[in-house]
Amino acid sequence: MKGIGGCDLHELAARFGTPLYLYDAERIERNCRALQGAFNAHYPATDSFYAVKANGNPHLLRLIAARGLGADCAAPLEVTLAERAGIPRENIMYTGNYESRDDLAAAARCGAINLDDITALDKLPAGFDGILSFRVNPGEGGGSHPGIITGGPGAKFGIPLESVPAAYRLAADRGFTRFGIHLMAGSNNRDPLFFARMTAIICHNAAGIFRPLGILPEYLDIGGGFGIPYTDDETPLDLDATAKAVAGTLALCAAQHGVTPPRLRIEPGRYIVGDAGYLLTRVTGIKEGIHRFVGLDAGMNTLLRPALYGARHRVTVVGKDTPAGVATLCGRICENTDIFATDIPFPAVTEGDIVLFHDAGAYCAAMAFPYNGRLRPAEVLCENGVARLIARAEDKTDFLGRYAV
Ligand code: LLP
């Protein structure tokens, strides 16, 4: 691979050290354009809200906001990140779960809140004048790994369909007048028909919920979940087919219920940043054991997805393309789940070689943690051959400073 955003990988490793997260600015912009382009072509009444949890780096948020996306936030500090990126209130939405009163006090700064349960209504500060919505558990979900399915019988999220009308009735009784309706049933889904099915569920239910209240919802939100391929044998999500299927479903549903087609909200996270990110790491040790172990200076603390979900990431060695047997890639953490890949075809490497994990823009830096005293890496944004530090590496003072109480 030639480099990222015109930047040479050896130079980046030498200048910023490893492990190091890298982002390709142009790719993020292209992903924003692709997603918005597809939905605008088929359903112009679509508003996109980037799911900050995928990667909350403020420099990336600013890039994404400049393309016209709003922000979907899951916690008060994510609201702060969105505000600092200059995103206006009406384009900031809050979708939490099991929120405390303090959480909802912060959420009230947003233009819309998707509540996870009817009981959350009592915790909402008086005077919230944004759009109120409930998150529906549609009774099914779908995603690339069981751990990232967020709808259906095993999900901790949302309100079962049969209880949703009562939630809106209560909110209307309490004097709320501006409503939306929300679902998010799984992540990393590459099946257009899944999104159409979710749209149908939420749309038909919305009709039954809002008609008796004499209210029109200001949006139908089908969440994020737009998937990306992580291996060479996975095909990309057909965005055009997805947007077309969702639009067709909305048009049909609105016609059947005799209502104007609603505004649509989507909350993409992974699709925007996933394939624009990389993790650059170096070989620190090689052990010929039961497997041929290649140890890296990144571990599950740097890139958790393989240990947490069994997720796979494409991996290449900089300057070495030809496999010379198999290797098991692992980190330096004292956990036996600290393994990135087992017995994969791999080039002959030596200590110091640079190994690159691909598709590491979403839920990678965002989920890094300093276990074993292995600190969080720096992040660099690459564009037109210019590399810019956008997060410094966590240092000894950050780590030890917390204990100075
Ligand atoms: N909206 C809500 C309310 C969400 O909970 C999520 C993700 C999204 C939007 C964005 O979903 P996306 O478009 O990125 O699929 N850590 C896991 C993914 C967990 C997703 C959690 N919610 C992973 O590494 O795959």
Coordinates of C-alpha atoms and ligand atoms in Angstrom, one line a residue:
M1 CA 0.0 0.0 0.0
K2 CA 1.3 3.4 -1.0
G3 CA 0.6 5.5 2.0
I4 CA -2.4 7.2 3.5
G5 CA -3.7 10.6 2.4
G6 CA -0.4 11.0 0.5
C7 CA 1.7 10.4 3.7
D8 CA 4.5 7.8 3.8
L9 CA 3.9 5.1 6.5
H10 CA 7.6 4.7 7.4
E11 CA 7.9 8.5 7.9
L12 CA 4.7 8.6 10.0
A13 CA 5.9 5.8 12.2
A14 CA 9.3 7.5 12.7
R15 CA 7.8 10.9 13.3
F16 CA 4.9 10.1 15.6
G17 CA 5.9 6.7 17.0
T18 CA 3.7 3.5 17.2
P19 CA 1.1 2.4 17.9
L20 CA -0.6 5.2 16.0
Y21 CA -4.1 5.8 14.6
L22 CA -4.2 7.3 11.1
Y23 CA -7.1 8.8 9.3
D24 CA -7.6 9.7 5.6
A25 CA -9.5 13.0 5.5
E26 CA -10.4 12.7 1.9
R27 CA -11.9 9.2 2.5
I28 CA -14.1 10.6 5.3
E29 CA -15.4 13.3 3.1
R30 CA -16.0 10.8 0.3
N31 CA -18.0 8.6 2.7
C32 CA -20.2 11.5 3.8
R33 CA -20.9 12.4 0.2
A34 CA -21.7 8.8 -0.8
L35 CA -24.2 8.3 2.1
Q36 CA -25.8 11.7 1.7
G37 CA -25.8 11.4 -2.1
A38 CA -27.6 8.1 -2.0
F39 CA -30.3 9.2 0.4
N40 CA -30.8 12.6 -1.1
A41 CA -31.2 11.0 -4.5
H42 CA -34.0 8.7 -3.3
Y43 CA -35.4 10.5 -0.3
P44 CA -34.4 14.2 -0.2
A45 CA -36.2 14.7 3.2
T46 CA -33.3 12.8 4.9
D47 CA -31.1 14.3 7.7
S48 CA -27.9 12.6 8.7
F49 CA -26.6 12.6 12.2
Y50 CA -23.1 11.2 12.7
A51 CA -22.9 8.8 15.6
V52 CA -20.1 10.4 17.7
K53 CA -19.5 7.1 19.6
A54 CA -17.8 5.6 16.5
N55 CA -15.0 8.2 16.7
G56 CA -15.4 11.4 18.7
N57 CA -12.1 13.0 17.7
P58 CA -13.1 16.7 17.5
H59 CA -11.0 17.2 14.4
L60 CA -12.9 14.5 12.6
L61 CA -16.2 15.8 13.9
R62 CA -15.4 19.2 12.4
L63 CA -14.7 17.6 9.0
I64 CA -18.0 15.6 9.2
A65 CA -20.0 18.7 10.4
A66 CA -18.6 20.7 7.5
R67 CA -20.2 18.2 5.1
G68 CA -23.6 19.0 6.7
L69 CA -24.1 16.1 9.1
G70 CA -25.4 16.6 12.6
A71 CA -24.3 14.6 15.6
D72 CA -26.0 11.8 17.5
C73 CA -24.6 11.7 21.1
A74 CA -24.8 8.9 23.7
A75 CA -23.5 10.8 26.7
P76 CA -23.1 14.3 28.0
L77 CA -19.4 14.6 27.0
E78 CA -20.3 13.6 23.5
V79 CA -22.7 16.5 23.5
T80 CA -19.8 18.8 24.5
L81 CA -17.7 17.4 21.7
A82 CA -20.5 18.1 19.2
E83 CA -21.0 21.6 20.5
R84 CA -17.2 22.3 20.4
A85 CA -17.2 21.1 16.8
G86 CA -19.6 24.0 16.1
I87 CA -22.7 21.9 15.4
P88 CA -25.8 23.9 16.1
R89 CA -28.4 22.7 18.6
E90 CA -31.0 21.6 16.1
N91 CA -28.4 19.3 14.6
I92 CA -27.4 17.6 17.8
M93 CA -29.5 14.7 18.9
Y94 CA -29.2 12.5 22.1
T95 CA -29.7 8.8 22.2
G96 CA -28.8 7.3 25.5
N97 CA -29.9 4.4 27.6
Y98 CA -30.5 4.0 31.4
E99 CA -29.9 7.8 31.6
S100 CA -29.5 9.5 35.0
R101 CA -31.2 12.8 35.7
D102 CA -27.8 14.5 35.1
D103 CA -27.5 12.8 31.7
L104 CA -30.8 14.1 30.7
A105 CA -30.1 17.6 32.0
A106 CA -27.2 17.7 29.5
A107 CA -29.3 16.0 26.8
A108 CA -31.8 18.8 27.1
R109 CA -29.2 21.1 25.4
C110 CA -29.8 19.0 22.2
G111 CA -32.5 19.7 19.6
A112 CA -33.9 16.2 20.0
I113 CA -33.8 13.4 22.5
N114 CA -34.5 9.7 21.8
L115 CA -35.6 8.3 25.2
D116 CA -34.8 4.6 25.8
D117 CA -37.7 4.0 28.2
I118 CA -41.0 5.5 29.4
T119 CA -39.5 6.0 32.9
A120 CA -36.9 8.4 31.5
L121 CA -39.7 10.9 30.9
D122 CA -39.9 11.7 34.6
K123 CA -36.2 12.5 34.6
L124 CA -36.3 15.0 31.8
P125 CA -35.8 18.5 33.0
A126 CA -38.9 20.8 32.9
G127 CA -38.7 23.2 30.0
F128 CA -37.2 20.9 27.4
D129 CA -38.5 22.3 24.2
G130 CA -36.8 20.1 21.6
I131 CA -38.2 17.1 19.8
L132 CA -39.0 14.1 22.0
S133 CA -38.9 10.6 20.7
F134 CA -38.9 7.1 22.1
R135 CA -36.5 4.4 21.0
V136 CA -38.5 1.4 19.8
N137 CA -37.3 -2.2 20.1
P138 CA -38.6 -3.5 16.8
G139 CA -38.6 -7.1 18.0
E140 CA -35.7 -8.1 15.8
G141 CA -32.3 -6.9 15.0
G142 CA -29.3 -7.6 12.7
G143 CA -25.6 -7.0 12.7
S144 CA -22.3 -8.7 11.8
H145 CA -21.7 -10.1 15.3
P146 CA -24.1 -11.1 18.1
G147 CA -22.5 -8.5 20.4
I148 CA -23.6 -5.6 18.1
I149 CA -27.2 -6.5 17.6
T150 CA -29.3 -3.9 19.4
G151 CA -32.8 -4.9 18.6
G152 CA -34.9 -8.1 19.4
P153 CA -35.4 -10.3 22.4
G154 CA -31.8 -10.1 23.6
A155 CA -31.4 -6.3 23.4
K156 CA -31.2 -4.0 26.4
F157 CA -32.3 -1.1 24.3
G158 CA -35.6 0.5 23.5
I159 CA -39.2 -0.1 24.4
P160 CA -41.1 -3.2 23.2
L161 CA -43.5 -2.3 20.3
E162 CA -46.6 -3.0 22.3
S163 CA -45.6 -0.5 25.0
V164 CA -44.7 2.4 22.7
P165 CA -48.2 3.9 22.2
A166 CA -48.6 4.3 26.0
A167 CA -45.2 6.2 26.2
Y168 CA -46.3 8.7 23.6
R169 CA -49.8 9.1 25.2
L170 CA -48.1 9.9 28.5
A171 CA -45.7 12.4 26.9
A172 CA -48.7 14.1 25.1
D173 CA -50.6 14.2 28.4
R174 CA -47.6 15.9 30.0
G175 CA -47.8 18.6 27.4
F176 CA -45.1 17.6 24.9
T177 CA -46.1 18.5 21.4
R178 CA -43.0 17.9 19.2
F179 CA -42.4 14.2 18.5
G180 CA -40.1 11.9 16.6
I181 CA -39.8 8.1 16.7
H182 CA -36.5 6.1 16.7
L183 CA -35.0 2.7 16.4
M184 CA -31.5 1.3 16.1
A185 CA -31.5 -2.5 15.8
G186 CA -28.0 -3.4 14.9
S187 CA -24.6 -2.4 13.6
N188 CA -22.5 -3.3 10.6
N189 CA -25.3 -4.5 8.5
R190 CA -24.7 -4.9 4.7
D191 CA -28.2 -6.0 3.7
P192 CA -30.4 -3.2 2.1
L193 CA -33.5 -5.2 2.9
F194 CA -32.8 -5.1 6.6
F195 CA -33.0 -1.3 6.5
A196 CA -36.3 -1.5 4.5
R197 CA -37.8 -3.9 7.0
M198 CA -36.8 -1.6 9.9
T199 CA -38.3 1.3 8.1
A200 CA -41.6 -0.6 7.5
I201 CA -41.9 -1.5 11.2
I202 CA -41.3 2.0 12.5
C203 CA -43.4 3.6 9.8
H204 CA -46.5 1.4 10.2
N205 CA -46.3 1.6 14.0
A206 CA -45.9 5.4 13.9
A207 CA -49.1 5.7 12.0
G208 CA -51.0 3.8 14.7
I209 CA -49.3 5.7 17.5
F210 CA -49.6 9.3 16.2
R211 CA -53.1 9.3 14.6
P212 CA -55.0 9.0 17.9
L213 CA -52.9 11.8 19.3
G214 CA -53.6 14.0 16.3
I215 CA -49.9 14.7 16.0
L216 CA -47.5 14.2 13.1
P217 CA -44.0 13.1 14.0
E218 CA -41.3 15.4 12.9
Y219 CA -39.0 12.5 12.1
L220 CA -38.7 8.8 11.7
D221 CA -35.2 7.7 12.7
I222 CA -34.0 4.3 11.5
G223 CA -30.6 4.6 13.4
G224 CA -27.2 3.8 11.9
G225 CA -25.9 0.3 11.2
F226 CA -24.7 0.9 7.6
G227 CA -22.0 -1.7 7.3
I228 CA -18.6 -2.0 5.6
P229 CA -16.6 -5.0 4.4
Y230 CA -13.8 -6.0 6.8
T231 CA -12.4 -8.8 4.8
D232 CA -11.7 -9.2 1.0
D233 CA -14.6 -11.7 0.6
E234 CA -17.2 -9.4 2.1
T235 CA -19.2 -7.2 -0.4
P236 CA -19.8 -3.6 0.4
L237 CA -23.3 -2.4 1.3
D238 CA -25.2 -1.3 -1.8
L239 CA -26.0 2.2 -0.6
D240 CA -28.1 3.1 -3.6
A241 CA -30.3 0.0 -3.2
T242 CA -30.5 0.7 0.6
A243 CA -31.7 4.3 0.1
K244 CA -34.0 3.2 -2.7
A245 CA -35.6 0.5 -0.6
V246 CA -36.0 2.8 2.4
A247 CA -37.5 5.5 0.3
G248 CA -39.9 3.1 -1.4
T249 CA -41.0 1.7 1.9
L250 CA -41.7 5.2 3.3
A251 CA -43.6 6.3 0.3
L252 CA -45.8 3.1 0.3
C253 CA -46.4 3.3 4.1
A254 CA -47.3 7.0 3.9
A255 CA -49.7 6.3 1.0
Q256 CA -51.4 3.4 2.9
H257 CA -52.0 5.6 5.9
G258 CA -52.9 8.7 4.0
V259 CA -50.2 10.9 5.6
T260 CA -47.4 13.0 4.1
P261 CA -44.1 11.1 4.0
P262 CA -42.2 12.0 7.1
R263 CA -38.7 13.4 7.4
L264 CA -36.2 10.6 7.8
R265 CA -33.2 10.6 10.2
I266 CA -30.2 8.3 9.9
E267 CA -27.3 8.0 12.3
P268 CA -24.3 6.5 10.5
G269 CA -21.1 6.0 12.5
R270 CA -19.1 3.2 11.0
Y271 CA -19.9 4.1 7.4
I272 CA -18.5 7.6 7.7
V273 CA -15.1 6.8 9.4
G274 CA -14.6 3.0 9.4
D275 CA -12.6 2.5 6.3
A276 CA -10.9 5.9 6.7
G277 CA -8.9 4.8 9.7
Y278 CA -5.8 2.6 10.2
L279 CA -3.8 1.4 13.1
L280 CA 0.0 1.5 12.6
T281 CA 1.9 -0.8 14.8
R282 CA 5.4 -2.4 15.1
V283 CA 6.5 -5.9 15.6
T284 CA 8.0 -6.2 19.1
G285 CA 8.6 -10.0 19.4
I286 CA 8.4 -13.2 17.5
K287 CA 7.9 -16.5 19.2
E288 CA 8.0 -19.9 17.4
G289 CA 5.7 -21.9 19.7
I290 CA 2.5 -23.9 19.2
H291 CA 1.7 -21.1 16.8
R292 CA 4.1 -18.7 15.1
F293 CA 3.3 -15.7 17.4
V294 CA 4.0 -12.2 16.1
G295 CA 3.8 -9.8 19.0
L296 CA 2.9 -6.1 18.3
D297 CA 3.1 -2.9 20.3
A298 CA -0.7 -2.6 19.9
G299 CA -3.0 -4.9 21.8
M300 CA -6.6 -5.4 22.7
N301 CA -6.2 -2.2 24.7
T302 CA -5.5 -0.3 21.4
L303 CA -7.9 -2.2 19.2
L304 CA -10.5 -4.1 21.1
R305 CA -12.9 -5.3 18.4
P306 CA -11.2 -8.7 17.7
A307 CA -11.1 -9.6 21.5
L308 CA -14.7 -8.3 22.2
Y309 CA -16.6 -9.5 19.1
G310 CA -14.3 -11.9 17.3
A311 CA -14.1 -9.1 14.7
R312 CA -11.5 -9.4 11.9
H313 CA -9.5 -6.6 10.3
R314 CA -7.5 -6.7 7.2
V315 CA -3.8 -6.5 8.1
T316 CA -0.7 -5.8 5.9
V317 CA 3.0 -5.5 6.5
V318 CA 4.4 -2.2 5.2
G319 CA 6.9 -3.1 2.3
K320 CA 6.3 -6.8 2.6
D321 CA 3.5 -8.3 0.5
T322 CA 4.3 -11.9 0.0
P323 CA 3.1 -14.4 2.6
A324 CA 5.7 -16.8 4.0
G325 CA 3.6 -19.1 6.1
V326 CA 1.1 -18.4 8.8
A327 CA 1.2 -16.2 11.9
T328 CA -0.9 -15.5 14.9
L329 CA -0.9 -11.8 15.7
C330 CA -1.1 -10.7 19.3
G331 CA -0.5 -7.8 21.6
R332 CA 1.4 -7.4 24.9
I333 CA -1.5 -7.5 27.2
C334 CA -1.7 -10.2 29.9
E335 CA -5.0 -11.7 28.6
N336 CA -5.2 -14.7 26.3
T337 CA -7.9 -12.9 24.3
D338 CA -5.3 -10.4 23.3
I339 CA -5.1 -11.9 19.8
F340 CA -5.9 -10.1 16.6
A341 CA -5.8 -13.1 14.2
T342 CA -4.9 -16.7 14.4
D343 CA -2.8 -18.6 11.8
I344 CA -3.3 -16.1 9.0
P345 CA -1.1 -16.1 5.9
F346 CA 1.6 -13.6 6.7
P347 CA 5.0 -12.3 5.4
A348 CA 8.2 -13.1 7.1
V349 CA 8.7 -10.3 9.6
T350 CA 11.4 -9.2 12.0
E351 CA 11.4 -7.0 15.0
G352 CA 10.6 -3.4 14.1
D353 CA 8.6 -4.2 11.0
I354 CA 5.5 -2.0 10.5
V355 CA 2.1 -3.7 10.5
L356 CA -1.0 -1.9 9.4
F357 CA -4.6 -2.8 10.5
H358 CA -7.2 -1.5 8.0
D359 CA -10.7 -0.3 8.5
A360 CA -9.8 1.0 12.0
G361 CA -11.6 4.3 11.9
A362 CA -14.8 3.3 13.8
Y363 CA -14.9 1.9 17.3
C364 CA -11.2 1.5 17.5
A365 CA -9.5 4.6 18.9
A366 CA -12.9 5.3 20.6
M367 CA -12.7 2.0 22.5
A368 CA -9.0 2.1 23.5
F369 CA -8.1 2.0 27.2
P370 CA -4.9 2.0 29.2
Y371 CA -5.0 -1.6 30.6
N372 CA -1.7 -3.0 31.9
G373 CA -0.3 0.6 31.9
R374 CA -0.3 0.4 28.1
L375 CA -1.4 3.9 27.1
R376 CA -3.7 5.2 24.4
P377 CA -2.0 6.0 21.1
A378 CA -1.7 9.3 19.2
E379 CA -4.0 10.0 16.3
V380 CA -3.0 11.7 13.0
L381 CA -5.0 13.1 10.2
C382 CA -3.5 12.8 6.7
E383 CA -4.5 14.9 3.8
N384 CA -2.7 15.8 0.6
G385 CA 0.6 14.6 1.9
V386 CA 0.3 16.6 5.1
A387 CA 0.1 14.7 8.5
R388 CA -1.5 16.6 11.4
L389 CA -1.5 15.4 15.0
I390 CA -5.1 15.5 16.1
A391 CA -4.8 13.6 19.4
R392 CA -1.5 13.3 21.4
A393 CA -0.6 9.9 22.9
E394 CA -1.7 9.5 26.5
D395 CA 1.4 9.9 28.6
K396 CA 2.8 8.9 32.0
T397 CA 1.4 12.0 33.6
D398 CA -2.1 11.4 32.3
F399 CA -1.9 7.8 33.6
L400 CA -0.3 8.4 37.0
G401 CA -1.9 11.8 37.6
R402 CA -5.3 10.3 38.3
Y403 CA -4.0 8.6 41.4
A404 CA -2.6 11.8 42.9
V405 CA -5.6 12.4 45.0
Ligands
LLP1 N1 -27.2 5.3 16.7 C1 -27.2 4.6 17.9 C2 -28.2 4.9 18.9 C3 -26.2 3.7 18.2 O1 -26.2 3.0 19.3 C4 -25.2 3.4 17.2 C5 -24.1 2.4 17.5 C6 -25.2 4.1 16.0 C7 -26.2 5.0 15.8 C8 -24.2 4.0 15.0 O2 -24.1 2.7 14.4 P1 -23.2 2.4 13.2 O3 -23.7 3.2 12.0 O4 -21.8 2.8 13.5 O5 -23.3 1.0 13.0 N2 -18.5 -1.2 19.0 C9 -19.2 -2.0 18.0 C10 -20.3 -1.2 17.4 C11 -21.4 -0.8 18.4 C12 -22.5 0.0 17.9 C13 -23.2 0.7 19.0 N3 -24.2 1.6 18.5 C14 -18.1 -2.4 16.9 O6 -16.9 -2.2 17.2 O7 -18.5 -3.0 15.9

